[in-house]
Amino acid sequence: MAAAGAAATDLEVVRGKRAALFFAAVAILLGLPLWWKTTETYRASLPYSQISGLNALQLRLMVPVTVVFTRESVPLDDQEKLPFTVVHEREIPLKYKMKIKCRFQKAYRRALDYEEEALSSGSVQEAEAMLDEPQEQAEGSLTVYVISEHSSLLPQDMMSYIGPKRTAVVRGIMHREAFNIIGRRIVQVAQAMSLTEDVLAAALADHLPEDKWSAEKRRPLKSSLGYEITFSLLNPDPKSHDVHWDIEGAVRRYVQPFLNALSAAGNFSVDSQILYYAMLGVNPRFDSASSSYYLDMHNLPHVINPVESRLGSSAASLYPVLNFLLYVPELAHSPLYIQDKDGAPVATNAFHSPRWGGIMVYNVDSKAYNASALPVRVEVDMVRVMEVFLAQLRLLFGIAQPQVPPKCLLSGPKSEGLMTWELDRLLWARSVENLATATTTLTSLAQLLGKISNIVIKDDVASEVYRAVAAIQKSAEELASGHLASAFVASQEAVTSSERAFFDPSLLHLLYFPDDQKFAIYIPLFLPMAVPILLSLVKIFLETRKSWKKPEKTD
Amino acid sequence: MAAAMPLALFVLLLPGPGGWCLAEPQRDSLREELVITPLPSGDVAATFQFRTRWDSELQREGVSHYRLFPKALGQLIAKYSLRELHLSFTQGFWRTRYWGPPFLQAPSDTDHYFLRYAVLPREVVCTENLTPWKKLLPCSSKAGLSVLLKADRLFHTSYHSQAVHIRPVCRNARCTSISWELRQTLSVVFDAFITGQGKKDWSLFRMFSRTLTEPCPLASESRVYVDITNYNQDNETLEVNPAPTTTYQDVILGTRKTYAVYDLLDTAMIHNSRNLNIQLKWKRPPENEFPPGPFLHAQRYVSGYGLQKGELSTLLYNTHPYRAFPVLLLDTVPWYLRLYVHTLTITSKGKDNKPSYIHYQPAQDRLQPHLLEMLIQLPANSVTKVSIQFERALLKWTEYTPDPNHGFYVSPSVLSALVPSMVAAKPVDWEESPLFNSLFPVSDGSNYFVRLYTEPLLVNLPTPDFSMPYNVICLTCTVVAVCYGSFYNLLTRTFHIEEPRTGGLAKRLANFIRRIRGVPPL
């Protein structure tokens, strides 16, 4: 009876143990994964390794240069070797994580008949006109014509000439090392026309460590899909001056052609307004000697802020705005001049603020006051104004004066005020800047997502990231193969996609549920469930260990 | 930030064909106006209007060069192809019954299908709304009438309403081309008793703490009108100082009114004393000299008890002794008040009043509010009660506003009516007459158009206990845990059969005593 009772009890004990183990198994194998799965935040997979790979990306900027030799430009036996291709590659030393290499791929060939004919004409302009017609050159490519040493196409003391389009002319030489010497000259000219360290340093100014030059280099506007240009006429004293400006005509004649030439770099919209009673923020200093007023250079930063509140924000788009202000000083403060560091009046009476725009002070002719009663009718000379504003516009877009090699003749500007190769240079710089921006954005997004595990990553965010990565890679490939136009488009797409992913509002959805609060809610369930399971597991473990040890001892 | 950069100029500018043409005639004009009206209650209403008219087809011509018209608004019209825009910020409520019909209503009606109408009754109007509004004025607040716009005075008033109205107007009689009109209006009602120490006299300086010093040089017209209507025919009851150069008489809102006119562009006006401070003095206390109250006014309230059902009632008063007139009543009610349209009753003088037109657009949850529009004939000398029952809906817990027990606002209903006038009026020439007179179209002389807004309502909705989700989670978890615990115990415990214990309490007590004594237990 007792044995049967003991056996029944043993059976009970074993059953209890099994039940406890089964509970533990269900809780751990079924409960925990179910809870984990149902409460996890959705995170689409991202190409983390590719993003970290972007930082070590090598940018190879390929500039295809076609070099055309005329008959008497190099010794005859050298001419026999044509055509062939020479590659000149050079690393651009910038303190940036991306390695940037600049590669001039020079394809040497002999001149065709019509080219010979054109280059033997009297002046370089004529030659250019004749060479222009047959073929359209691709963006970013260059053609250099090598003419004979004694050609009268260029003035005798000039060694080379840079044209307004994508062509240049270099004087040849009769020498044993002719190709080497000419090759060096060609690279000099090609660098001036395409990529220099300065241009890239300015483009990457935001991504480079601060140094003493960076403030100066940060002048150009950041790359964007479009820009808004606003011309404002500030008339603080409408009682004395009745100012009229033919802004419509001026925009049509001067600004629009320039912007049309620039249209590859983005969309532009132009508008203008007249603001009355808009004052500058500082009181100019009176100079009794010349009975005129002066704005010191250190005062200029204070000029902009009070005016800016009147300029108004753009309601129609999110593009960056470039402001150009024409300030007609009030009667009490005229004439007004801007002084530079040395105290001399600035010739243009204008200044600009990096990434913001420019201000020009337009003084009313003092003779006008004698003639008639107030208000004086003022017709603004738009040629004078637009000269200044267009020069400022070029600076703000980062189209700086090229570094011309010695003994090089630079052609006069085209009527649009922009040379074709300057546009190419801008596109090179913008492409590199876009790539740097997109890479930085993606890297910081990846870092952020790695750091904060609560962020939801939706599928559309992930697809934007994939698209941005693909666009960066495509752009880099296109740059390496010398297709500037498509590289620029791809780099813009990369920036757009990466920013759209970075600023997607869905990233913020679950950010405000910290872990400690979540667990505070779970504890009433977790604690009473976990404690018995753990206790019985511990008990079973101890008993099993005891029963293992016991047989050892008896044996 | 800024740096003086001497510029090297090398940009070549070529004048295009045609060379320089002389500036074309100005195609935009500005008129500004201030109307000061002593109100029947003794308060003083001041209404500013700044009207910019631009002969340019903004949407079609792709204009981007602005002079007087503000660029920000012009871009808005061009970009979104706006046909009209009326935006107003109002603090306080115009008491039609005591103050008479308001000057400023939204202008003539727009087509319903293109109209988007929204009201934010909870929003507070502040100086931060006034500053951008002032920036839109061509003379900013530096010259002309806008000098008087000083924020700390304008917001110390019983009523403040600022608005922007943009609409196209016909350029000629046949309307072959249109111009754009921007009217910036601002009305304030000063409590004359408080500012004037019990007297009803007022002056510009006392009201605005500024005086007029110079006209805006850009304005083609800059005038101040003061209502000096003399209702008592026998003797003069008030005097204005300085004496006005001219007076203007017309039928305004159905009654004949006289205004003293001060033209700021008249050089003598300001140059005599360097500034213009218009003052009004009452010779005798003005009592019962004002005309009786307006013919149309309205009231609105919520009735009912509990948090489930309620009733919206609107009372429309027609105090005209013998003429009936129709009223168009527009109600937008938020979706969380579910209207029962079958309970809509309209009664006047104890009898059912059948509306001649009803348009009802039911609400969609979280998408659009109820829209109820009715044309009701108001019998002479009557009160018409429009009532409709509703049920309060429960919102999702995230949809409640930060202070839900404050209640939810229901936007005012809009009344549009052609009210019979006391005196026949002449048709108005829009460009010539004062601005305040061209706000509302007069179809014929016998009546005038009025648009009134009733009070916004505050309705309480049933609000949940917002800690409820947490409580529910905790309670469920606890219940689950308790069930689980007993279940677990039942399944894992080992049960023994135990020998029944012999002897009861007495034996245990005896054993306890024996243990204390040191004797072995039983």
Coordinates of C-alpha atoms in Angstrom, one line a residue, chain B residues 146-456:
Chain B
S146 CA -0.8 103.4 -41.2
V147 CA 1.1 105.5 -38.8
L148 CA -1.8 105.0 -36.4
L149 CA -1.5 101.2 -36.4
K150 CA 0.2 100.8 -33.1
A151 CA -0.1 97.3 -31.8
D152 CA -0.5 98.0 -28.1
R153 CA -3.5 100.3 -28.7
L154 CA -5.2 98.2 -31.4
F155 CA -5.3 95.1 -29.2
H156 CA -6.6 97.0 -26.2
T157 CA -10.0 97.2 -27.8
S158 CA -13.3 95.4 -27.5
Y159 CA -13.2 94.3 -31.1
H160 CA -10.3 93.8 -33.5
S161 CA -10.6 92.4 -36.9
Q162 CA -7.9 92.5 -39.6
A163 CA -8.4 91.1 -43.0
V164 CA -6.9 90.6 -46.5
H165 CA -9.3 90.5 -49.4
I166 CA -8.0 89.7 -52.9
R167 CA -10.4 89.6 -55.8
P168 CA -10.4 90.3 -59.5
V169 CA -12.4 93.3 -60.5
C170 CA -13.5 94.4 -64.0
R171 CA -11.3 97.0 -65.6
N172 CA -14.1 98.4 -67.7
A173 CA -17.9 98.2 -68.0
R174 CA -18.0 95.3 -70.3
C175 CA -15.5 93.4 -68.2
T176 CA -13.2 92.4 -71.1
S177 CA -10.1 92.5 -68.9
I178 CA -9.7 92.2 -65.2
S179 CA -7.6 93.9 -62.6
W180 CA -6.6 92.5 -59.2
E181 CA -7.8 94.3 -56.1
L182 CA -6.2 93.9 -52.7
R183 CA -8.1 95.3 -49.8
Q184 CA -6.4 95.3 -46.5
T185 CA -8.9 96.2 -43.8
L186 CA -8.7 96.6 -40.1
S187 CA -11.6 97.5 -37.8
V188 CA -11.3 98.2 -34.1
V189 CA -13.9 99.2 -31.6
F190 CA -12.6 101.4 -28.8
D191 CA -14.4 101.4 -25.5
A192 CA -14.8 105.1 -25.2
F193 CA -15.9 105.0 -21.6
I194 CA -12.7 103.4 -20.4
T195 CA -10.3 105.4 -22.5
G196 CA -12.2 108.7 -22.1
Q197 CA -12.8 108.6 -18.3
G198 CA -16.6 108.4 -18.7
K199 CA -16.8 110.9 -21.5
K200 CA -17.7 110.0 -25.0
D201 CA -15.4 112.6 -26.5
W202 CA -12.5 111.2 -28.5
S203 CA -9.5 112.2 -30.4
L204 CA -7.1 110.4 -32.7
F205 CA -4.3 110.8 -30.1
R206 CA -6.4 109.4 -27.3
M207 CA -7.4 106.4 -29.3
F208 CA -4.2 105.5 -31.1
S209 CA -1.6 107.5 -29.1
R210 CA -0.4 108.9 -32.5
T211 CA -1.5 111.6 -34.8
L212 CA -1.3 111.9 -38.6
T213 CA 1.8 113.6 -39.7
E214 CA 2.3 113.1 -43.4
P215 CA 0.4 111.4 -46.3
C216 CA 1.8 108.3 -47.9
P217 CA 3.4 109.6 -51.0
L218 CA 2.4 106.5 -52.9
A219 CA -1.3 106.8 -52.3
S220 CA -3.5 108.5 -54.9
E221 CA -6.1 109.1 -52.2
S222 CA -5.7 109.3 -48.5
R223 CA -8.7 110.4 -46.5
V224 CA -10.3 110.3 -43.0
Y225 CA -14.0 110.2 -42.7
V226 CA -15.8 111.0 -39.4
D227 CA -19.4 110.2 -39.0
I228 CA -21.1 113.4 -37.8
T229 CA -24.6 112.4 -38.7
N230 CA -27.0 114.7 -36.8
Y231 CA -30.1 112.7 -35.9
N232 CA -31.5 115.5 -33.9
Q233 CA -32.6 118.0 -36.6
D234 CA -33.0 121.0 -34.4
N235 CA -29.6 121.8 -32.9
E236 CA -26.0 120.7 -33.2
T237 CA -25.0 118.1 -30.7
L238 CA -21.4 117.6 -31.6
E239 CA -18.4 119.4 -33.0
V240 CA -15.3 118.2 -34.7
N241 CA -12.0 119.9 -34.5
P242 CA -10.3 120.9 -36.8
A243 CA -13.2 121.9 -39.0
P244 CA -13.4 119.6 -42.0
T245 CA -12.9 121.0 -45.5
T246 CA -15.8 119.1 -47.0
T247 CA -18.6 116.8 -45.9
Y248 CA -19.9 113.8 -47.7
Q249 CA -23.5 112.6 -47.6
D250 CA -24.7 109.3 -48.7
V251 CA -27.0 106.4 -47.8
I252 CA -24.9 103.9 -45.9
L253 CA -26.4 100.6 -44.7
G254 CA -29.9 101.9 -45.3
T255 CA -29.7 105.2 -43.4
R256 CA -28.6 108.6 -44.5
K257 CA -25.3 109.6 -43.0
T258 CA -23.1 112.6 -43.0
Y259 CA -19.3 112.4 -42.8
A260 CA -16.7 115.1 -42.3
V261 CA -13.9 114.5 -44.8
Y262 CA -10.2 115.2 -44.2
D263 CA -8.0 114.8 -47.2
L264 CA -4.4 114.2 -46.2
L265 CA -3.1 114.9 -49.7
D266 CA -4.5 118.4 -49.3
T267 CA -1.3 120.2 -48.3
A268 CA -3.0 122.8 -46.1
M269 CA -4.4 120.0 -44.0
I270 CA -1.2 119.0 -42.2
H271 CA 1.1 121.9 -42.9
N272 CA -0.9 124.3 -40.8
S273 CA -0.2 122.5 -37.5
R274 CA 2.4 119.9 -38.6
N275 CA 0.1 117.2 -37.5
L276 CA -3.5 116.3 -37.7
N277 CA -5.3 115.2 -34.5
I278 CA -9.0 115.0 -35.2
Q279 CA -11.1 115.5 -32.1
L280 CA -14.8 115.1 -31.5
K281 CA -16.7 116.7 -28.6
W282 CA -20.3 116.2 -27.7
K283 CA -22.1 119.4 -26.8
R284 CA -24.9 117.5 -25.1
P285 CA -24.8 114.0 -23.9
P286 CA -26.0 111.9 -26.8
E287 CA -29.0 110.1 -25.6
N288 CA -31.7 108.4 -27.6
E289 CA -30.5 110.3 -30.6
F290 CA -29.3 107.3 -32.5
P291 CA -31.6 105.5 -34.8
P292 CA -33.2 102.3 -33.5
G293 CA -31.2 99.1 -33.7
P294 CA -30.6 97.3 -36.9
F295 CA -33.4 95.5 -38.7
L296 CA -31.5 92.2 -38.7
H297 CA -29.6 90.6 -36.0
A298 CA -29.1 87.0 -34.8
Q299 CA -28.2 84.9 -31.8
R300 CA -27.2 81.4 -31.4
Y301 CA -26.9 78.9 -28.6
V302 CA -26.7 75.3 -27.6
S303 CA -29.3 73.7 -25.4
G304 CA -29.9 70.3 -23.9
Y305 CA -28.4 68.4 -21.0
G306 CA -26.1 65.5 -20.6
L307 CA -23.3 64.5 -22.9
Q308 CA -25.3 62.5 -25.4
K309 CA -27.8 64.8 -27.2
G310 CA -28.2 68.5 -27.7
E311 CA -29.8 71.1 -29.8
L312 CA -28.4 74.0 -31.8
S313 CA -30.7 77.0 -32.0
T314 CA -30.4 80.1 -34.0
L315 CA -32.6 83.1 -33.4
L316 CA -33.1 85.5 -36.3
Y317 CA -34.6 88.8 -35.5
N318 CA -36.4 90.9 -38.1
T319 CA -37.3 94.2 -36.4
H320 CA -38.6 95.9 -39.5
P321 CA -42.2 97.1 -38.7
Y322 CA -43.8 96.0 -41.9
R323 CA -41.4 94.4 -44.4
A324 CA -40.4 90.8 -44.7
F325 CA -37.1 89.8 -46.3
P326 CA -35.3 86.6 -47.1
V327 CA -32.1 85.5 -45.3
L328 CA -29.5 82.9 -46.5
L329 CA -28.3 81.0 -43.5
L330 CA -25.1 79.0 -43.9
D331 CA -24.0 76.6 -41.1
T332 CA -20.9 74.4 -41.0
V333 CA -21.0 72.0 -38.1
P334 CA -18.1 69.7 -37.3
W335 CA -18.6 66.0 -38.0
Y336 CA -18.4 65.1 -34.3
L337 CA -21.8 66.7 -33.8
R338 CA -24.0 64.3 -35.7
L339 CA -26.9 66.4 -36.9
Y340 CA -30.4 64.8 -37.2
V341 CA -31.8 66.6 -40.2
H342 CA -35.3 65.3 -39.6
T343 CA -35.4 67.4 -36.4
L344 CA -34.8 70.6 -38.2
T345 CA -37.6 73.0 -37.3
I346 CA -38.0 76.6 -38.3
T347 CA -40.7 78.5 -36.6
S348 CA -41.7 82.2 -36.7
K349 CA -44.5 83.7 -34.7
G350 CA -45.5 80.3 -33.5
K351 CA -46.0 78.9 -37.0
D352 CA -43.9 76.6 -39.1
N353 CA -41.8 78.5 -41.6
K354 CA -40.9 76.4 -44.6
P355 CA -37.5 77.4 -46.2
S356 CA -37.7 78.0 -49.9
Y357 CA -34.3 76.3 -50.5
I358 CA -32.3 73.8 -48.5
H359 CA -28.9 72.5 -49.4
Y360 CA -27.5 69.9 -47.1
Q361 CA -24.2 68.1 -47.4
P362 CA -23.8 65.4 -44.8
A363 CA -20.5 65.1 -42.9
Q364 CA -18.0 62.4 -43.4
D365 CA -16.1 61.3 -40.3
R366 CA -12.8 63.0 -40.1
L367 CA -13.0 64.3 -43.6
Q368 CA -15.6 67.0 -44.0
P369 CA -18.1 68.9 -41.8
H370 CA -21.9 69.2 -42.2
L371 CA -22.9 71.9 -44.5
L372 CA -26.4 73.3 -44.2
E373 CA -27.6 76.2 -46.2
M374 CA -31.2 77.5 -46.2
L375 CA -33.1 80.4 -47.6
I376 CA -35.6 81.5 -45.0
Q377 CA -38.2 84.2 -45.3
L378 CA -38.3 86.4 -42.2
P379 CA -41.8 87.8 -41.6
A380 CA -42.0 91.5 -40.5
N381 CA -41.4 92.2 -36.9
S382 CA -40.7 88.6 -35.8
V383 CA -38.3 86.2 -34.3
T384 CA -37.5 83.1 -36.3
K385 CA -36.1 80.1 -34.5
V386 CA -34.0 77.6 -36.4
S387 CA -33.2 74.5 -34.3
I388 CA -31.7 71.2 -35.1
Q389 CA -30.8 68.3 -32.7
F390 CA -27.5 66.5 -32.7
E391 CA -25.7 63.7 -31.0
R392 CA -22.2 64.0 -29.7
A393 CA -19.8 61.5 -31.2
L394 CA -16.9 59.9 -29.4
L395 CA -13.5 60.8 -30.8
K396 CA -10.4 58.6 -30.9
W397 CA -8.3 59.3 -27.9
T398 CA -5.5 60.9 -30.0
E399 CA -8.0 63.3 -31.7
Y400 CA -8.8 65.3 -28.6
T401 CA -7.3 68.7 -28.3
P402 CA -4.8 69.5 -25.5
D403 CA -7.5 70.8 -23.1
P404 CA -10.6 68.7 -24.1
N405 CA -12.6 69.7 -21.0
H406 CA -12.6 73.3 -22.3
G407 CA -15.0 72.2 -25.0
F408 CA -15.0 72.2 -28.8
Y409 CA -15.7 75.2 -30.8
V410 CA -18.4 75.3 -33.5
S411 CA -17.9 77.9 -36.1
P412 CA -20.4 80.8 -36.4
S413 CA -23.2 80.6 -38.9
V414 CA -23.2 83.1 -41.7
L415 CA -26.2 85.2 -42.5
S416 CA -26.5 86.9 -45.8
A417 CA -29.5 89.1 -46.4
L418 CA -30.8 92.0 -48.5
V419 CA -32.2 94.3 -45.8
P420 CA -34.7 96.9 -46.8
S421 CA -33.3 100.4 -46.4
M422 CA -35.0 103.3 -44.7
V423 CA -33.9 105.7 -47.4
A424 CA -33.5 105.0 -51.1
A425 CA -29.8 104.9 -52.2
K426 CA -28.2 105.7 -55.5
P427 CA -26.2 103.1 -57.3
V428 CA -22.5 103.4 -56.4
D429 CA -19.7 104.2 -58.8
W430 CA -16.9 101.9 -57.6
E431 CA -13.9 103.9 -58.4
E432 CA -15.2 107.3 -57.4
S433 CA -17.0 106.7 -54.1
P434 CA -15.3 106.2 -50.8
L435 CA -14.0 102.7 -50.1
F436 CA -16.3 101.9 -47.2
N437 CA -19.2 102.5 -49.6
S438 CA -18.0 100.1 -52.2
L439 CA -17.7 97.1 -49.9
F440 CA -21.1 95.8 -50.6
P441 CA -23.0 95.9 -53.9
V442 CA -26.3 97.8 -53.9
S443 CA -28.6 96.0 -56.4
D444 CA -31.3 98.6 -56.2
G445 CA -31.9 101.5 -53.9
S446 CA -34.6 99.9 -51.8
N447 CA -32.4 97.5 -49.9
Y448 CA -28.8 96.8 -49.0
F449 CA -26.6 93.8 -48.6
V450 CA -25.5 92.6 -45.1
R451 CA -23.5 89.7 -44.0
L452 CA -23.5 88.8 -40.4
Y453 CA -21.8 86.2 -38.3
T454 CA -23.3 84.8 -35.1
E455 CA -21.3 83.9 -32.0
P456 CA -19.0 80.9 -32.2

